[in-house]
Tab-separated table of C-alpha atoms and ligand atoms in Angstrom:
chain	number	residue	atom	x	y	z
A	7	UNK	CA	0.000	0.000	0.000
A	8	UNK	CA	2.727	2.424	0.962
A	9	UNK	CA	4.709	1.476	-2.146
A	10	UNK	CA	1.655	2.108	-4.327
A	11	UNK	CA	0.987	5.440	-2.727
A	12	UNK	CA	4.505	6.462	-3.563
A	13	UNK	CA	4.163	5.233	-7.153
A	14	UNK	CA	0.956	7.152	-7.661
A	15	UNK	CA	2.605	10.263	-6.260
A	16	UNK	CA	5.631	9.860	-8.539
A	17	UNK	CA	3.376	9.227	-11.537
A	18	UNK	CA	1.437	12.358	-10.668
A	19	UNK	CA	4.617	14.415	-10.482
A	20	UNK	CA	5.797	12.930	-13.787
A	21	UNK	CA	2.518	13.893	-15.467
A	22	UNK	CA	2.836	17.449	-14.150
A	23	UNK	CA	6.426	17.684	-15.359
A	24	UNK	CA	5.491	16.402	-18.819
A	25	UNK	CA	2.527	18.795	-18.868
A	26	UNK	CA	4.952	21.708	-18.692
A	27	UNK	CA	6.138	20.722	-22.165
A	28	UNK	CA	2.714	21.532	-23.559
A	29	UNK	CA	2.998	25.255	-22.978
A	30	UNK	CA	0.079	27.550	-23.539
A	31	UNK	CA	1.606	30.968	-23.412
A	32	UNK	CA	-0.697	33.766	-22.491
A	33	UNK	CA	-0.010	36.672	-24.806
A	34	UNK	CA	-1.172	40.261	-24.937
A	35	UNK	CA	-1.656	41.312	-28.569
A	36	UNK	CA	-0.785	44.947	-29.216
A	37	UNK	CA	-3.391	47.579	-28.474
A	38	UNK	CA	-4.329	50.398	-30.824
A	39	UNK	CA	-5.105	53.138	-28.284
A	40	UNK	CA	-7.624	54.755	-30.642
A	41	UNK	CA	-9.782	51.600	-30.772
A	42	UNK	CA	-10.290	50.884	-27.089
A	43	UNK	CA	-13.659	51.219	-25.429
A	44	UNK	CA	-12.243	53.882	-23.143
A	45	UNK	CA	-11.117	55.953	-26.136
A	46	UNK	CA	-14.352	55.475	-28.084
A	47	UNK	CA	-16.863	56.145	-25.364
A	48	UNK	CA	-17.316	58.275	-22.330
A	49	UNK	CA	-16.861	55.909	-19.423
A	50	UNK	CA	-17.233	57.527	-15.986
A	51	UNK	CA	-14.109	57.081	-13.852
A	52	UNK	CA	-15.985	54.922	-11.332
A	53	UNK	CA	-17.171	52.513	-14.035
A	54	UNK	CA	-13.783	52.461	-15.738
A	55	UNK	CA	-12.264	51.498	-12.397
A	56	UNK	CA	-14.726	48.624	-11.937
A	57	UNK	CA	-14.234	47.299	-15.478
A	58	UNK	CA	-10.471	47.504	-15.066
A	59	UNK	CA	-10.311	45.621	-11.792
A	60	UNK	CA	-13.054	43.061	-12.481
A	61	UNK	CA	-13.149	42.458	-16.243
A	62	UNK	CA	-10.023	43.657	-18.019
A	63	UNK	CA	-7.950	40.511	-17.449
A	64	UNK	CA	-10.316	38.434	-19.618
A	65	UNK	CA	-11.897	41.081	-21.823
A	66	UNK	CA	-8.968	43.060	-23.207
A	67	UNK	CA	-5.447	42.666	-24.534
A	68	UNK	CA	-4.145	44.078	-21.243
A	69	UNK	CA	-4.230	40.852	-19.285
A	70	UNK	CA	-2.089	40.497	-16.200
A	71	UNK	CA	-0.838	36.904	-16.305
A	72	UNK	CA	0.018	35.817	-12.744
A	73	UNK	CA	2.866	33.337	-12.173
A	74	UNK	CA	0.499	30.385	-11.637
A	75	UNK	CA	-1.067	31.123	-15.013
A	76	UNK	CA	2.243	29.979	-16.512
A	77	UNK	CA	2.116	26.520	-14.944
A	78	UNK	CA	0.210	23.659	-16.591
A	79	UNK	CA	-2.556	22.618	-16.212
A	80	UNK	CA	-3.682	25.940	-14.682
A	81	UNK	CA	-2.164	27.732	-17.692
A	82	UNK	CA	-4.487	25.848	-20.047
A	83	UNK	CA	-7.600	26.816	-18.096
A	84	UNK	CA	-6.622	30.456	-17.620
A	85	UNK	CA	-5.620	30.870	-21.271
A	86	UNK	CA	-8.888	29.296	-22.371
A	87	UNK	CA	-10.948	31.730	-20.270
A	88	UNK	CA	-8.971	34.714	-21.536
A	89	UNK	CA	-9.276	33.717	-25.195
A	90	UNK	CA	-12.976	32.877	-24.882
A	91	UNK	CA	-13.554	36.085	-22.933
A	92	UNK	CA	-11.742	38.232	-25.511
A	93	UNK	CA	-13.714	36.560	-28.260
A	94	UNK	CA	-17.028	37.527	-26.644
A	95	UNK	CA	-16.115	41.017	-25.530
A	96	UNK	CA	-12.847	42.857	-26.052
A	97	UNK	CA	-12.371	46.369	-24.657
A	98	UNK	CA	-9.192	46.704	-26.752
A	99	UNK	CA	-11.051	46.039	-30.033
A	100	UNK	CA	-14.198	47.989	-29.262
A	101	UNK	CA	-13.745	50.482	-32.104
A	102	UNK	CA	-13.842	47.615	-34.611
A	103	UNK	CA	-17.310	46.506	-33.527
A	104	UNK	CA	-20.255	47.663	-35.601
A	105	UNK	CA	-22.636	49.998	-33.752
A	106	UNK	CA	-25.253	47.264	-33.365
A	107	UNK	CA	-22.727	44.906	-31.853
A	108	UNK	CA	-21.542	47.575	-29.421
A	109	UNK	CA	-25.140	48.115	-28.383
A	110	UNK	CA	-25.689	44.383	-27.823
A	111	UNK	CA	-22.474	44.100	-25.823
A	112	UNK	CA	-23.470	47.009	-23.585
A	113	UNK	CA	-26.792	45.304	-22.913
A	114	UNK	CA	-25.025	42.016	-22.134
A	115	UNK	CA	-22.528	43.693	-19.796
A	116	UNK	CA	-25.384	44.890	-17.576
A	117	UNK	CA	-27.199	41.538	-17.802
A	118	UNK	CA	-24.128	39.503	-16.938
A	119	UNK	CA	-23.242	41.530	-13.865
A	120	UNK	CA	-26.851	41.731	-12.660
A	121	UNK	CA	-27.163	37.947	-12.852
A	122	UNK	CA	-23.880	37.541	-11.014
A	123	UNK	CA	-22.398	35.624	-13.961
A	124	UNK	CA	-19.538	38.061	-14.499
A	125	UNK	CA	-16.847	38.347	-13.360
A	126	UNK	CA	-16.531	34.556	-13.506
A	127	UNK	CA	-17.018	33.344	-9.920
A	128	UNK	CA	-13.744	31.390	-9.886
A	129	UNK	CA	-11.886	34.553	-10.888
A	130	UNK	CA	-13.410	36.520	-8.022
A	131	UNK	CA	-12.210	33.840	-5.586
A	132	UNK	CA	-8.606	34.321	-6.676
A	133	UNK	CA	-9.004	38.090	-7.212
A	134	UNK	CA	-11.059	39.414	-4.292
A	135	UNK	CA	-10.805	42.959	-5.648
A	136	UNK	CA	-12.974	41.815	-8.585
A	137	UNK	CA	-16.013	41.140	-6.403
A	138	UNK	CA	-18.811	43.541	-7.255
A	139	UNK	CA	-20.997	45.291	-4.723
A	140	UNK	CA	-24.615	46.226	-5.379
A	141	UNK	CA	-23.511	49.810	-6.030
A	142	UNK	CA	-20.836	48.603	-8.505
A	143	UNK	CA	-23.511	46.710	-10.435
A	144	UNK	CA	-25.811	49.714	-10.390
A	145	UNK	CA	-23.038	52.014	-11.634
A	146	UNK	CA	-22.369	49.650	-14.540
A	147	UNK	CA	-26.032	49.369	-15.540
A	148	UNK	CA	-26.676	53.103	-15.175
A	149	UNK	CA	-23.743	53.692	-17.500
A	150	UNK	CA	-24.748	51.093	-20.128
A	151	UNK	CA	-28.228	52.589	-20.182
A	152	UNK	CA	-26.891	56.072	-20.897
A	153	UNK	CA	-24.344	54.723	-23.385
A	154	UNK	CA	-27.001	52.766	-25.278
A	155	UNK	CA	-29.039	55.912	-25.759
A	156	UNK	CA	-26.057	57.245	-27.659
A	157	UNK	CA	-25.221	60.095	-25.327
A	158	UNK	CA	-21.875	58.591	-24.480
A	159	UNK	CA	-20.788	57.667	-27.997
A	160	UNK	CA	-21.241	61.120	-29.517
A	161	UNK	CA	-18.262	62.458	-27.634
A	162	UNK	CA	-15.936	59.690	-28.815
A	163	UNK	CA	-12.830	60.932	-30.601
A	164	UNK	CA	-12.409	59.903	-34.236
A	165	UNK	CA	-9.940	57.210	-35.250
B	218	HEC	C1	-11.830	34.942	-15.679
B	218	HEC	C2	-12.167	35.583	-16.908
B	218	HEC	C3	-13.337	36.538	-16.983
B	218	HEC	C4	-13.560	37.672	-16.232
B	218	HEC	C5	-12.732	38.224	-15.105
B	218	HEC	C6	-14.760	38.267	-16.769
B	218	HEC	N1	-15.234	37.516	-17.821
B	218	HEC	FE1	-16.834	37.938	-19.007
B	218	HEC	N2	-16.549	36.217	-20.056
B	218	HEC	C7	-15.533	35.308	-19.832
B	218	HEC	C8	-15.703	34.171	-20.737
B	218	HEC	C9	-14.795	32.959	-20.789
B	218	HEC	C10	-16.843	34.451	-21.517
B	218	HEC	C11	-17.434	33.593	-22.639
B	218	HEC	C12	-18.083	32.355	-22.165
B	218	HEC	C13	-19.277	32.615	-21.343
B	218	HEC	O1	-20.209	33.293	-21.797
B	218	HEC	O2	-19.324	32.103	-20.203
B	218	HEC	C14	-17.351	35.722	-21.064
B	218	HEC	C15	-18.473	36.340	-21.598
B	218	HEC	C16	-18.873	37.627	-21.261
B	218	HEC	C17	-19.940	38.339	-21.937
B	218	HEC	C18	-20.755	37.822	-23.094
B	218	HEC	C19	-21.853	36.963	-22.548
B	218	HEC	C20	-22.740	36.366	-23.607
B	218	HEC	O3	-23.439	35.418	-23.263
B	218	HEC	O4	-22.728	36.828	-24.728
B	218	HEC	C21	-20.049	39.539	-21.308
B	218	HEC	C22	-21.029	40.654	-21.676
B	218	HEC	C23	-19.073	39.568	-20.240
B	218	HEC	N3	-18.367	38.406	-20.237
B	218	HEC	C24	-18.893	40.636	-19.381
B	218	HEC	C25	-17.989	40.660	-18.339
B	218	HEC	C26	-17.879	41.747	-17.397
B	218	HEC	C27	-18.724	43.020	-17.440
B	218	HEC	C28	-16.895	41.406	-16.507
B	218	HEC	C29	-16.445	42.183	-15.302
B	218	HEC	C30	-17.461	42.631	-14.381
B	218	HEC	C31	-16.379	40.110	-16.919
B	218	HEC	N4	-17.080	39.683	-18.013
B	218	HEC	C32	-15.341	39.441	-16.295
B	218	HEC	C33	-14.510	35.449	-18.927
B	218	HEC	C34	-14.388	36.444	-17.976
């Protein structure tokens, strides 16, 4: 029994070591500062602060990749969430979205935070600063409502 326990442990370590040879490197593609959501729309400082601390890691090209995100198999999971998150909503590519898509994304941002689906719960466990309060959620939805009426977009600088 003791011998087997040791073998299982060694096998586990071997698998982890081999896993490191399947690297999934988290990258941050370059950002065109004229295309970001913050450049294209008026985002109140409070809301910008919330989006930066709770959403930016998965929804922009400005991801902070912590050390454990470099170690397999965590690296695979983190990279997957970041790529899937960027695919759905990317603050760094906002200017490339058609107006209708921007409008839909704004609606979804409010819906996702109101339902407690975003930020992803597992992320909030590891990043306590990402947890949203009721007033954070209200600030986000108040802003998306104004932005969807177009008031916020009219002041956006040109490309
Ligand atoms: C840990 C990574 C992560 C964080 C942090 C995160 N998201 Fe997401 N988000 C995802 C992933 C992955 C998806 C796509 C898969 C899904 O819908 O679950 C997604 C999808 C979305 C969508 C599209 C939903 C849909 O069904 O079309 C919106 C809107 C969104 N996130 C908003 C936010 C907002 C707002 C925050 C911050 C308050 C946030 N997310 C934080 C990973 C993240």
